[in-house]
Amino acid sequence: MGASLPPKEANLFKLLVKSYETKQYKKGLKAADAILKKFPDHGETLSMKGLTLNCMDRKSEAYELVRLGLKNDLKSHVCWHVYGLLYRSDREYREAIKCYRNALKIDPDNIEILRDLSLLQAQMRDLTGFVETRQQLLTLKPNHRMNWIGFAVSHHLNSNPSKAVDILEAYEGTLEDDYPPDNERCEHGEMLLYKISLLEECGLLERALDELHKKESKIVDKLAYKEQEVSLLVKLGHLEEGEKLYRMLLSMNPDNYRYYEGLQKCVGLLSESGQYSSDEIDRLEALYKLLGQQYRWSSAVKRIPLDYLNGEKFREAADNYIRPLLTKGIPSLFSDLSPLYDQPGKAEILEKLILELEQSIRSTCGYPGSAETEPPSTLMWTVFYLAQHYDRHGQYDIALAKIDEAIEHTPTVIDLYLVKGRILKHAGNVLSACCRLIRFPWQKRQ
């Protein structure tokens, strides 16, 4: 870069590039102008100045300068690379790829251009080209771990996971026995977990589990290790071992829904359709009752039973789940419960339950059967839920009345205005919805 310049200007060109990389754009422009004062037709400087201006939102000037720079020096890989970067910034990826390829015709072994090209090939799903470019990068820099991993990923994306495994094993074959050093243990461990997931994808479950156990000492992320192990155990049919591991994982994170799903699968209580027999429901009740006693503060252990319970048991479980969330003021409560509206009868039970809670809060400032006084915000969140409930049922007049009541109660909660905008949209009043979302009450006072 800047090879055709005298030493002083060559140093200024290096400063220009460094200023661009460190986002010191004004400093870079000064360096560019100093060069162009003596060499006004220097193509690479014109291109770099254009690239710098592009970062300052002066796009028309940027394109003009980059094209002028390329016109003055068509045989410069820098000018073509910069032109590609300009197109990439405007998401013109195909044009950017053309520019990168022209740059590589001039400098075929340029690591930076090859890396940029590979990223856009992946972006545009040119997976065959992605594989070729990553292979070229590996050939040029075989001592860089990321080039091995990038080559493996390219084959994985190109629907060839077995080849990706071979590449990662070839990379492992280049390492010393005491590898990795302490500062690279995390990255190496992630690479090993990736290789094991590839083996799992290839259907080589026994081999994957054996590899996982062999490399346990080199895998730093013990949680990911256990999750990978339990996934393989369950797929291999070792359900008793899987159950033990899922219970261990739940003790670490009792709000992870995947762990509960895995535990249900291990004990034979997971239905893909969501339909359960009365005997299975009884067994699920017993399971989650024990889990609920063990993890009293878990939200997931209270939410999951709502999916399979019915009738009065559903109402009781929903009541226990909803009350603390209304007290805390969780805006996403309706979104959390909305899948239940697709199950027959549950929407009606929820409506009746929330209306009872609303009436009790209005009359006694507390929940039914509770001596504790609720904060004023609980009523607002209860009305907020009802507004979304009626919106879901197409009762827009009632929904609007409820959301207006909530806004009047606490006009500083943004979620209320978002929901009102949504209700207005559903009611067919799109213009009012837009105005509601654009203008909040406190904006008028500013």
CSV table of C-alpha atoms in Angstrom, one decimal, residues 14-249:
chain,number,residue,atom,x,y,z
A,14,LYS,CA,0.1,4.3,6.7
A,15,LEU,CA,-1.3,6.9,9.1
A,16,LEU,CA,-4.4,7.3,6.9
A,17,VAL,CA,-5.0,3.5,7.0
A,18,LYS,CA,-4.5,3.3,10.8
A,19,SER,CA,-6.8,6.3,11.4
A,20,TYR,CA,-9.5,4.6,9.4
A,21,GLU,CA,-9.1,1.4,11.4
A,22,THR,CA,-9.2,3.2,14.7
A,23,LYS,CA,-12.1,5.4,13.5
A,24,GLN,CA,-10.1,8.7,13.8
A,25,TYR,CA,-11.7,9.9,10.6
A,26,LYS,CA,-10.8,13.6,10.8
A,27,LYS,CA,-7.1,12.7,11.4
A,28,GLY,CA,-7.3,10.3,8.4
A,29,LEU,CA,-8.7,13.0,6.2
A,30,LYS,CA,-5.8,15.4,7.1
A,31,ALA,CA,-3.3,12.7,6.2
A,32,ALA,CA,-5.1,12.1,2.9
A,33,ASP,CA,-5.2,15.8,2.0
A,34,ALA,CA,-1.5,16.1,2.8
A,35,ILE,CA,-0.7,13.4,0.3
A,36,LEU,CA,-3.1,14.6,-2.4
A,37,LYS,CA,-1.7,18.1,-2.2
A,38,LYS,CA,1.5,16.7,-3.7
A,39,PHE,CA,0.1,13.7,-5.6
A,40,PRO,CA,-3.5,14.6,-6.5
A,41,ASP,CA,-3.9,11.6,-8.8
A,42,HIS,CA,-2.7,8.9,-6.3
A,43,GLY,CA,-5.3,6.2,-6.7
A,44,GLU,CA,-5.0,4.4,-3.4
A,45,THR,CA,-5.1,7.7,-1.4
A,46,LEU,CA,-8.2,8.8,-3.2
A,47,SER,CA,-9.8,5.5,-2.5
A,48,MET,CA,-8.9,5.5,1.2
A,49,LYS,CA,-10.2,9.1,1.5
A,50,GLY,CA,-13.4,8.0,-0.1
A,51,LEU,CA,-13.7,5.1,2.3
A,52,THR,CA,-13.1,7.5,5.2
A,53,LEU,CA,-15.8,9.9,4.0
A,54,ASN,CA,-18.2,7.0,3.7
A,55,CYS,CA,-17.9,6.5,7.4
A,56,MET,CA,-18.8,10.1,7.9
A,57,ASP,CA,-22.1,9.7,6.0
A,58,ARG,CA,-20.8,11.5,2.9
A,59,LYS,CA,-21.6,8.7,0.5
A,60,SER,CA,-21.9,10.6,-2.8
A,61,GLU,CA,-18.4,12.1,-2.3
A,62,ALA,CA,-17.1,8.7,-1.1
A,63,TYR,CA,-18.2,6.9,-4.3
A,64,GLU,CA,-16.9,9.7,-6.5
A,65,LEU,CA,-13.5,9.5,-4.9
A,66,VAL,CA,-13.2,5.7,-4.8
A,67,ARG,CA,-14.2,5.5,-8.5
A,68,LEU,CA,-11.7,8.2,-9.4
A,69,GLY,CA,-9.0,6.4,-7.4
A,70,LEU,CA,-9.8,3.2,-9.2
A,71,LYS,CA,-9.7,5.0,-12.6
A,72,ASN,CA,-6.2,6.3,-11.8
A,73,ASP,CA,-4.9,3.0,-10.6
A,74,LEU,CA,-6.8,0.0,-12.1
A,75,LYS,CA,-4.0,-2.4,-11.2
A,76,SER,CA,-4.1,-1.6,-7.4
A,77,HIS,CA,-5.6,-4.4,-5.2
A,78,VAL,CA,-6.1,-1.7,-2.6
A,79,CYS,CA,-8.4,0.3,-4.9
A,80,TRP,CA,-10.5,-2.7,-5.8
A,81,HIS,CA,-10.6,-3.9,-2.1
A,82,VAL,CA,-11.8,-0.4,-1.0
A,83,TYR,CA,-14.4,-0.4,-3.7
A,84,GLY,CA,-15.7,-3.7,-2.4
A,85,LEU,CA,-15.8,-2.4,1.1
A,86,LEU,CA,-17.9,0.5,-0.1
A,87,TYR,CA,-20.4,-1.8,-1.8
A,88,ARG,CA,-20.4,-4.0,1.3
A,89,SER,CA,-21.3,-1.1,3.6
A,90,ASP,CA,-24.4,-0.5,1.3
A,91,ARG,CA,-25.2,-4.2,1.4
A,92,GLU,CA,-24.5,-4.6,-2.3
A,93,TYR,CA,-22.9,-7.9,-1.7
A,94,ARG,CA,-22.7,-9.3,-5.2
A,95,GLU,CA,-20.9,-6.1,-6.4
A,96,ALA,CA,-18.6,-6.3,-3.4
A,97,ILE,CA,-17.7,-9.9,-4.3
A,98,LYS,CA,-16.8,-8.8,-7.9
A,99,CYS,CA,-14.5,-6.2,-6.5
A,100,TYR,CA,-12.8,-8.6,-4.1
A,101,ARG,CA,-12.2,-11.1,-7.0
A,102,ASN,CA,-10.7,-8.3,-9.1
A,103,ALA,CA,-8.4,-7.4,-6.2
A,104,LEU,CA,-7.4,-11.1,-5.8
A,105,LYS,CA,-6.4,-11.2,-9.5
A,106,ILE,CA,-3.8,-8.6,-8.7
A,107,ASP,CA,-2.8,-10.0,-5.2
A,108,PRO,CA,-4.1,-13.6,-5.1
A,109,ASP,CA,-2.6,-14.4,-1.6
A,110,ASN,CA,-3.9,-11.3,0.3
A,111,ILE,CA,-5.2,-12.7,3.6
A,112,GLU,CA,-7.4,-9.8,4.4
A,113,ILE,CA,-9.2,-9.8,1.0
A,114,LEU,CA,-9.6,-13.5,1.1
A,115,ARG,CA,-11.2,-13.3,4.6
A,116,ASP,CA,-13.5,-10.5,3.5
A,117,LEU,CA,-14.5,-12.5,0.4
A,118,SER,CA,-15.2,-15.7,2.5
A,119,LEU,CA,-17.6,-13.7,4.8
A,120,LEU,CA,-19.6,-12.4,1.8
A,121,GLN,CA,-19.7,-15.9,0.2
A,122,ALA,CA,-21.2,-17.3,3.4
A,123,GLN,CA,-23.6,-14.3,3.5
A,124,MET,CA,-24.7,-15.0,-0.1
A,125,ARG,CA,-24.8,-18.8,0.4
A,126,ASP,CA,-22.1,-19.4,-2.2
A,127,LEU,CA,-21.0,-22.3,-0.2
A,128,THR,CA,-18.9,-24.0,-2.8
A,129,GLY,CA,-16.9,-20.7,-3.2
A,130,PHE,CA,-16.8,-20.4,0.6
A,131,VAL,CA,-15.2,-23.8,0.9
A,132,GLU,CA,-12.6,-22.9,-1.8
A,133,THR,CA,-11.7,-19.6,-0.1
A,134,ARG,CA,-11.4,-21.1,3.3
A,135,GLN,CA,-9.1,-23.8,1.9
A,136,GLN,CA,-6.9,-21.2,0.3
A,137,LEU,CA,-6.7,-19.3,3.6
A,138,LEU,CA,-5.7,-22.5,5.4
A,139,THR,CA,-3.1,-23.3,2.8
A,140,LEU,CA,-1.6,-19.8,3.2
A,141,LYS,CA,-1.7,-19.8,7.1
A,142,PRO,CA,-1.8,-23.4,8.3
A,143,ASN,CA,-0.5,-22.5,11.7
A,144,HIS,CA,-3.6,-20.4,12.6
A,145,ARG,CA,-6.3,-22.3,14.5
A,146,MET,CA,-9.1,-20.2,13.1
A,147,ASN,CA,-8.2,-21.1,9.5
A,148,TRP,CA,-8.7,-24.8,10.4
A,149,ILE,CA,-12.0,-24.1,12.2
A,150,GLY,CA,-13.2,-21.8,9.3
A,151,PHE,CA,-12.4,-24.6,6.8
A,152,ALA,CA,-14.4,-27.1,8.9
A,153,VAL,CA,-17.3,-24.7,9.3
A,154,SER,CA,-17.4,-24.2,5.5
A,155,HIS,CA,-17.8,-27.9,4.9
A,156,HIS,CA,-20.4,-28.1,7.7
A,157,LEU,CA,-22.4,-25.3,6.0
A,158,ASN,CA,-22.0,-27.1,2.7
A,159,SER,CA,-23.8,-30.2,4.1
A,160,ASN,CA,-20.7,-32.2,4.7
A,161,PRO,CA,-20.3,-32.6,8.4
A,162,SER,CA,-18.2,-35.8,8.1
A,163,LYS,CA,-15.5,-33.8,6.2
A,164,ALA,CA,-15.6,-31.1,8.9
A,165,VAL,CA,-14.9,-33.8,11.5
A,166,ASP,CA,-11.9,-35.0,9.4
A,167,ILE,CA,-10.5,-31.5,9.2
A,168,LEU,CA,-10.8,-30.9,13.0
A,169,GLU,CA,-9.2,-34.2,13.7
A,170,ALA,CA,-6.4,-33.4,11.3
A,171,TYR,CA,-5.9,-30.1,13.2
A,172,GLU,CA,-5.8,-32.0,16.5
A,173,GLY,CA,-3.1,-34.2,15.0
A,174,THR,CA,-0.8,-31.2,14.6
A,175,LEU,CA,-1.0,-30.3,18.3
A,176,GLU,CA,1.4,-31.3,21.1
A,177,ASP,CA,0.2,-33.6,23.9
A,178,ASP,CA,0.3,-30.8,26.4
A,179,TYR,CA,-1.8,-28.5,24.3
A,180,PRO,CA,-3.6,-26.2,24.9
A,181,PRO,CA,-1.8,-23.6,27.1
A,182,ASP,CA,-3.9,-21.9,29.8
A,183,ASN,CA,-4.7,-18.9,27.7
A,184,GLU,CA,-6.2,-21.0,25.0
A,185,ARG,CA,-8.1,-23.6,27.0
A,186,CYS,CA,-11.6,-22.0,26.5
A,187,GLU,CA,-11.3,-21.7,22.7
A,188,HIS,CA,-9.9,-25.2,22.4
A,189,GLY,CA,-12.7,-26.6,24.5
A,190,GLU,CA,-15.3,-25.0,22.4
A,191,MET,CA,-13.7,-26.5,19.3
A,192,LEU,CA,-13.8,-30.0,20.9
A,193,LEU,CA,-17.5,-29.5,21.7
A,194,TYR,CA,-18.1,-28.4,18.1
A,195,LYS,CA,-16.5,-31.5,16.8
A,196,ILE,CA,-18.6,-33.7,19.1
A,197,SER,CA,-21.8,-32.0,17.9
A,198,LEU,CA,-20.7,-32.7,14.3
A,199,LEU,CA,-20.3,-36.4,15.2
A,200,GLU,CA,-23.7,-36.3,16.7
A,201,GLU,CA,-25.1,-34.7,13.5
A,202,CYS,CA,-23.4,-37.5,11.5
A,203,GLY,CA,-25.3,-40.1,13.6
A,204,LEU,CA,-22.0,-41.4,15.2
A,205,LEU,CA,-23.5,-41.2,18.7
A,206,GLU,CA,-21.3,-43.8,20.5
A,207,ARG,CA,-18.2,-42.3,19.0
A,208,ALA,CA,-19.3,-38.8,20.0
A,209,LEU,CA,-20.0,-39.9,23.6
A,210,ASP,CA,-16.7,-41.7,23.8
A,211,GLU,CA,-14.9,-38.7,22.4
A,212,LEU,CA,-16.7,-36.4,24.9
A,213,HIS,CA,-15.6,-38.6,27.9
A,214,LYS,CA,-12.0,-38.8,26.6
A,215,LYS,CA,-11.7,-35.0,26.2
A,216,GLU,CA,-13.5,-34.1,29.5
A,217,SER,CA,-10.3,-32.6,31.1
A,218,LYS,CA,-9.8,-30.3,28.1
A,219,ILE,CA,-13.3,-28.9,28.0
A,220,VAL,CA,-13.7,-25.8,30.2
A,221,ASP,CA,-17.4,-25.2,29.9
A,222,LYS,CA,-18.7,-28.0,32.2
A,223,LEU,CA,-22.3,-26.9,31.7
A,224,ALA,CA,-22.1,-27.4,28.0
A,225,TYR,CA,-20.3,-30.7,28.6
A,226,LYS,CA,-23.2,-32.0,30.7
A,227,GLU,CA,-25.8,-30.7,28.2
A,228,GLN,CA,-23.9,-32.5,25.3
A,229,GLU,CA,-23.5,-35.7,27.4
A,230,VAL,CA,-27.2,-35.9,28.4
A,231,SER,CA,-28.3,-35.2,24.8
A,232,LEU,CA,-26.2,-38.2,23.6
A,233,LEU,CA,-27.3,-40.5,26.4
A,234,VAL,CA,-30.9,-39.9,25.7
A,235,LYS,CA,-30.5,-40.5,21.9
A,236,LEU,CA,-28.6,-43.7,22.8
A,237,GLY,CA,-31.5,-44.8,25.0
A,238,HIS,CA,-29.7,-44.6,28.3
A,239,LEU,CA,-32.7,-43.0,29.9
A,240,GLU,CA,-31.8,-43.7,33.6
A,241,GLU,CA,-28.4,-42.0,33.2
A,242,GLY,CA,-30.1,-39.2,31.3
A,243,GLU,CA,-32.6,-38.7,34.1
A,244,LYS,CA,-29.9,-38.4,36.7
A,245,LEU,CA,-28.1,-35.8,34.6
A,246,TYR,CA,-31.2,-33.8,33.9
A,247,ARG,CA,-31.9,-33.7,37.6
A,248,MET,CA,-28.4,-32.5,38.2
A,249,LEU,CA,-28.8,-29.8,35.5
